[in-house]
PDB file of C-alpha atoms in Angstrom:
ATOM      1  CA  UNK A  17     -16.547  -7.264 -48.286  1.00  0.00           C
ATOM      2  CA  UNK A  18     -19.475  -9.324 -46.939  1.00  0.00           C
ATOM      3  CA  UNK A  19     -23.092  -8.231 -46.719  1.00  0.00           C
ATOM      4  CA  UNK A  20     -22.716  -8.918 -42.363  1.00  0.00           C
ATOM      5  CA  UNK A  21     -19.701  -6.427 -42.979  1.00  0.00           C
ATOM      6  CA  UNK A  22     -20.943  -3.648 -45.006  1.00  0.00           C
ATOM      7  CA  UNK A  23     -24.111  -3.988 -42.458  1.00  0.00           C
ATOM      8  CA  UNK A  24     -21.721  -3.386 -39.580  1.00  0.00           C
ATOM      9  CA  UNK A  25     -20.026  -0.754 -41.421  1.00  0.00           C
ATOM     10  CA  UNK A  26     -23.284   0.935 -42.321  1.00  0.00           C
ATOM     11  CA  UNK A  27     -24.682   0.945 -38.750  1.00  0.00           C
ATOM     12  CA  UNK A  28     -21.348   2.280 -37.436  1.00  0.00           C
ATOM     13  CA  UNK A  29     -21.414   5.417 -39.734  1.00  0.00           C
ATOM     14  CA  UNK A  30     -25.188   5.551 -38.716  1.00  0.00           C
ATOM     15  CA  UNK A  31     -24.276   5.973 -35.378  1.00  0.00           C
ATOM     16  CA  UNK A  32     -21.823   8.583 -35.758  1.00  0.00           C
ATOM     17  CA  UNK A  33     -23.858  10.749 -37.661  1.00  0.00           C
ATOM     18  CA  UNK A  34     -26.479  10.901 -35.166  1.00  0.00           C
ATOM     19  CA  UNK A  35     -23.945  11.222 -32.057  1.00  0.00           C
ATOM     20  CA  UNK A  36     -22.489  14.523 -34.343  1.00  0.00           C
ATOM     21  CA  UNK A  37     -26.264  15.788 -34.941  1.00  0.00           C
ATOM     22  CA  UNK A  38     -27.283  15.204 -31.304  1.00  0.00           C
ATOM     23  CA  UNK A  39     -23.956  17.312 -30.316  1.00  0.00           C
ATOM     24  CA  UNK A  40     -24.536  19.846 -32.379  1.00  0.00           C
ATOM     25  CA  UNK A  41     -28.398  20.521 -31.106  1.00  0.00           C
ATOM     26  CA  UNK A  42     -28.896  23.130 -28.557  1.00  0.00           C
ATOM     27  CA  UNK A  43     -29.975  21.784 -25.126  1.00  0.00           C
ATOM     28  CA  UNK A  44     -33.259  23.381 -24.108  1.00  0.00           C
ATOM     29  CA  UNK A  45     -34.725  23.848 -20.528  1.00  0.00           C
ATOM     30  CA  UNK A  46     -32.735  23.647 -17.640  1.00  0.00           C
ATOM     31  CA  UNK A  47     -29.323  23.155 -17.765  1.00  0.00           C
ATOM     32  CA  UNK A  48     -25.629  24.275 -16.774  1.00  0.00           C
ATOM     33  CA  UNK A  49     -24.383  27.944 -16.370  1.00  0.00           C
ATOM     34  CA  UNK A  50     -22.171  26.990 -18.930  1.00  0.00           C
ATOM     35  CA  UNK A  51     -24.045  25.504 -21.460  1.00  0.00           C
ATOM     36  CA  UNK A  52     -26.374  28.907 -21.032  1.00  0.00           C
ATOM     37  CA  UNK A  53     -23.401  30.860 -21.959  1.00  0.00           C
ATOM     38  CA  UNK A  54     -22.209  28.906 -24.739  1.00  0.00           C
ATOM     39  CA  UNK A  55     -25.474  29.439 -26.696  1.00  0.00           C
ATOM     40  CA  UNK A  56     -23.926  33.318 -27.610  1.00  0.00           C
ATOM     41  CA  UNK A  57     -26.971  35.103 -26.695  1.00  0.00           C
ATOM     42  CA  UNK A  58     -26.993  37.673 -24.153  1.00  0.00           C
ATOM     43  CA  UNK A  59     -27.938  36.719 -20.531  1.00  0.00           C
ATOM     44  CA  UNK A  60     -29.940  38.262 -17.540  1.00  0.00           C
ATOM     45  CA  UNK A  61     -30.078  36.945 -14.118  1.00  0.00           C
ATOM     46  CA  UNK A  62     -32.812  37.334 -11.202  1.00  0.00           C
ATOM     47  CA  UNK A  63     -32.500  35.828  -7.430  1.00  0.00           C
ATOM     48  CA  UNK A  64     -35.083  33.285  -6.636  1.00  0.00           C
ATOM     49  CA  UNK A  65     -35.956  31.560  -3.435  1.00  0.00           C
ATOM     50  CA  UNK A  66     -37.520  27.954  -4.620  1.00  0.00           C
ATOM     51  CA  UNK A  67     -35.925  26.677  -7.505  1.00  0.00           C
ATOM     52  CA  UNK A  68     -37.834  23.553  -7.974  1.00  0.00           C
ATOM     53  CA  UNK A  69     -40.425  25.407  -7.697  1.00  0.00           C
ATOM     54  CA  UNK A  70     -39.765  27.835 -10.482  1.00  0.00           C
ATOM     55  CA  UNK A  71     -38.987  24.561 -12.406  1.00  0.00           C
ATOM     56  CA  UNK A  72     -42.110  23.340 -12.589  1.00  0.00           C
ATOM     57  CA  UNK A  73     -43.311  26.794 -13.798  1.00  0.00           C
ATOM     58  CA  UNK A  74     -40.382  27.182 -16.840  1.00  0.00           C
ATOM     59  CA  UNK A  75     -41.194  23.564 -18.209  1.00  0.00           C
ATOM     60  CA  UNK A  76     -44.781  24.989 -19.255  1.00  0.00           C
ATOM     61  CA  UNK A  77     -43.369  27.976 -20.791  1.00  0.00           C
ATOM     62  CA  UNK A  78     -40.251  26.302 -22.715  1.00  0.00           C
ATOM     63  CA  UNK A  79     -37.530  28.732 -21.821  1.00  0.00           C
ATOM     64  CA  UNK A  80     -33.998  28.065 -21.221  1.00  0.00           C
ATOM     65  CA  UNK A  81     -32.470  28.566 -18.011  1.00  0.00           C
ATOM     66  CA  UNK A  82     -29.797  27.772 -15.520  1.00  0.00           C
ATOM     67  CA  UNK A  83     -29.359  27.891 -11.563  1.00  0.00           C
ATOM     68  CA  UNK A  84     -25.988  29.312  -9.576  1.00  0.00           C
ATOM     69  CA  UNK A  85     -26.056  28.680  -6.125  1.00  0.00           C
ATOM     70  CA  UNK A  86     -25.000  32.194  -4.017  1.00  0.00           C
ATOM     71  CA  UNK A  87     -25.657  30.698  -0.454  1.00  0.00           C
ATOM     72  CA  UNK A  88     -27.885  28.570   1.690  1.00  0.00           C
ATOM     73  CA  UNK A  89     -31.037  28.815   0.204  1.00  0.00           C
ATOM     74  CA  UNK A  90     -30.280  31.814  -2.463  1.00  0.00           C
ATOM     75  CA  UNK A  91     -30.061  30.895  -6.180  1.00  0.00           C
ATOM     76  CA  UNK A  92     -29.358  33.190  -9.258  1.00  0.00           C
ATOM     77  CA  UNK A  93     -31.515  31.942 -12.201  1.00  0.00           C
ATOM     78  CA  UNK A  94     -30.061  33.144 -15.623  1.00  0.00           C
ATOM     79  CA  UNK A  95     -31.977  33.357 -18.587  1.00  0.00           C
ATOM     80  CA  UNK A  96     -31.777  34.312 -22.368  1.00  0.00           C
ATOM     81  CA  UNK A  97     -32.601  38.153 -22.990  1.00  0.00           C
ATOM     82  CA  UNK A  98     -34.583  37.198 -26.034  1.00  0.00           C
ATOM     83  CA  UNK A  99     -36.604  35.068 -23.584  1.00  0.00           C
ATOM     84  CA  UNK A 100     -37.291  37.812 -21.383  1.00  0.00           C
ATOM     85  CA  UNK A 101     -40.905  37.818 -22.075  1.00  0.00           C
ATOM     86  CA  UNK A 102     -41.849  34.404 -21.409  1.00  0.00           C
ATOM     87  CA  UNK A 103     -39.552  34.455 -17.701  1.00  0.00           C
ATOM     88  CA  UNK A 104     -41.716  37.439 -17.032  1.00  0.00           C
ATOM     89  CA  UNK A 105     -44.918  35.322 -17.538  1.00  0.00           C
ATOM     90  CA  UNK A 106     -43.316  32.325 -16.104  1.00  0.00           C
ATOM     91  CA  UNK A 107     -42.275  34.681 -12.933  1.00  0.00           C
ATOM     92  CA  UNK A 108     -45.468  36.125 -12.705  1.00  0.00           C
ATOM     93  CA  UNK A 109     -46.913  32.479 -12.157  1.00  0.00           C
ATOM     94  CA  UNK A 110     -43.897  31.509 -10.150  1.00  0.00           C
ATOM     95  CA  UNK A 111     -44.379  34.371  -7.374  1.00  0.00           C
ATOM     96  CA  UNK A 112     -48.257  33.541  -7.427  1.00  0.00           C
ATOM     97  CA  UNK A 113     -47.929  30.098  -6.332  1.00  0.00           C
ATOM     98  CA  UNK A 114     -44.982  30.910  -4.072  1.00  0.00           C
ATOM     99  CA  UNK A 115     -47.315  33.227  -2.261  1.00  0.00           C
ATOM    100  CA  UNK A 116     -50.056  30.512  -2.333  1.00  0.00           C
ATOM    101  CA  UNK A 117     -47.995  28.212  -0.804  1.00  0.00           C
ATOM    102  CA  UNK A 118     -46.729  30.817   2.108  1.00  0.00           C
ATOM    103  CA  UNK A 119     -50.319  31.930   2.986  1.00  0.00           C
ATOM    104  CA  UNK A 120     -51.540  28.196   3.075  1.00  0.00           C
ATOM    105  CA  UNK A 121     -48.930  26.938   5.463  1.00  0.00           C
ATOM    106  CA  UNK A 122     -48.978  29.884   7.890  1.00  0.00           C
ATOM    107  CA  UNK A 123     -50.905  29.129  11.121  1.00  0.00           C
ATOM    108  CA  UNK A 124     -51.861  32.517  13.113  1.00  0.00           C
ATOM    109  CA  UNK A 125     -49.801  32.805  16.404  1.00  0.00           C
ATOM    110  CA  UNK A 126     -53.057  32.915  18.611  1.00  0.00           C
ATOM    111  CA  UNK A 127     -54.105  29.103  17.029  1.00  0.00           C
ATOM    112  CA  UNK A 128     -50.636  27.864  17.966  1.00  0.00           C
ATOM    113  CA  UNK A 129     -50.632  29.018  21.141  1.00  0.00           C
ATOM    114  CA  UNK A 130     -54.355  27.378  21.555  1.00  0.00           C
ATOM    115  CA  UNK A 131     -53.388  24.077  20.324  1.00  0.00           C
ATOM    116  CA  UNK A 132     -50.284  24.133  22.574  1.00  0.00           C
ATOM    117  CA  UNK A 133     -52.356  25.070  25.756  1.00  0.00           C
ATOM    118  CA  UNK A 134     -54.945  22.326  24.775  1.00  0.00           C
ATOM    119  CA  UNK A 135     -51.820  19.720  24.780  1.00  0.00           C
ATOM    120  CA  UNK A 136     -50.635  20.721  27.844  1.00  0.00           C
ATOM    121  CA  UNK A 137     -53.870  20.023  29.677  1.00  0.00           C
ATOM    122  CA  UNK A 138     -54.388  16.734  27.902  1.00  0.00           C
ATOM    123  CA  UNK A 139     -50.933  15.722  28.734  1.00  0.00           C
ATOM    124  CA  UNK A 140     -49.283  17.067  31.931  1.00  0.00           C
ATOM    125  CA  UNK A 141     -45.545  17.191  31.706  1.00  0.00           C
ATOM    126  CA  UNK A 142     -43.989  13.882  32.883  1.00  0.00           C
ATOM    127  CA  UNK A 143     -40.594  14.858  33.751  1.00  0.00           C
ATOM    128  CA  UNK A 144     -41.192  14.575  37.613  1.00  0.00           C
ATOM    129  CA  UNK A 145     -42.434  10.790  36.786  1.00  0.00           C
ATOM    130  CA  UNK A 146     -39.347  10.112  34.708  1.00  0.00           C
ATOM    131  CA  UNK A 147     -37.016  11.168  37.155  1.00  0.00           C
ATOM    132  CA  UNK A 148     -38.596   9.155  39.800  1.00  0.00           C
ATOM    133  CA  UNK A 149     -38.225   5.738  37.730  1.00  0.00           C
ATOM    134  CA  UNK A 150     -34.621   6.655  37.020  1.00  0.00           C
ATOM    135  CA  UNK A 151     -33.852   6.943  40.522  1.00  0.00           C
ATOM    136  CA  UNK A 152     -35.581   3.481  41.525  1.00  0.00           C
ATOM    137  CA  UNK A 153     -33.788   1.953  38.665  1.00  0.00           C
ATOM    138  CA  UNK A 154     -30.525   3.430  39.672  1.00  0.00           C
ATOM    139  CA  UNK A 155     -31.268   1.773  43.345  1.00  0.00           C
TER     140      UNK A 155
END
């Protein structure tokens, strides 16, 4: 056997060992529900509305979790029962952030009506002009 052949065999063996090692490790962070259940630990769930926002928070706390879509804009969040304390802290931050976003994006109805009235004053409806132009073009 030559040195080149021996090097080839050693590289192939090293790749196989690394592949098995990687496969044996448990995934962490966001994963599928099937992989989370395969960890062999008890799992709890909570209903969540904004999974992307929760994703950002969960990465900070290094928790294992999975989302399952139950309907339009409704998701179930599955997490390990052993990580309940971390999930509680994470969920507290998530809910605080969600409330901040909803407060900042709301514009009171009276302000919306004032803006709409100002726009109508500035730009009167052009429906009559358009219909006259369409009639002239058809003739």
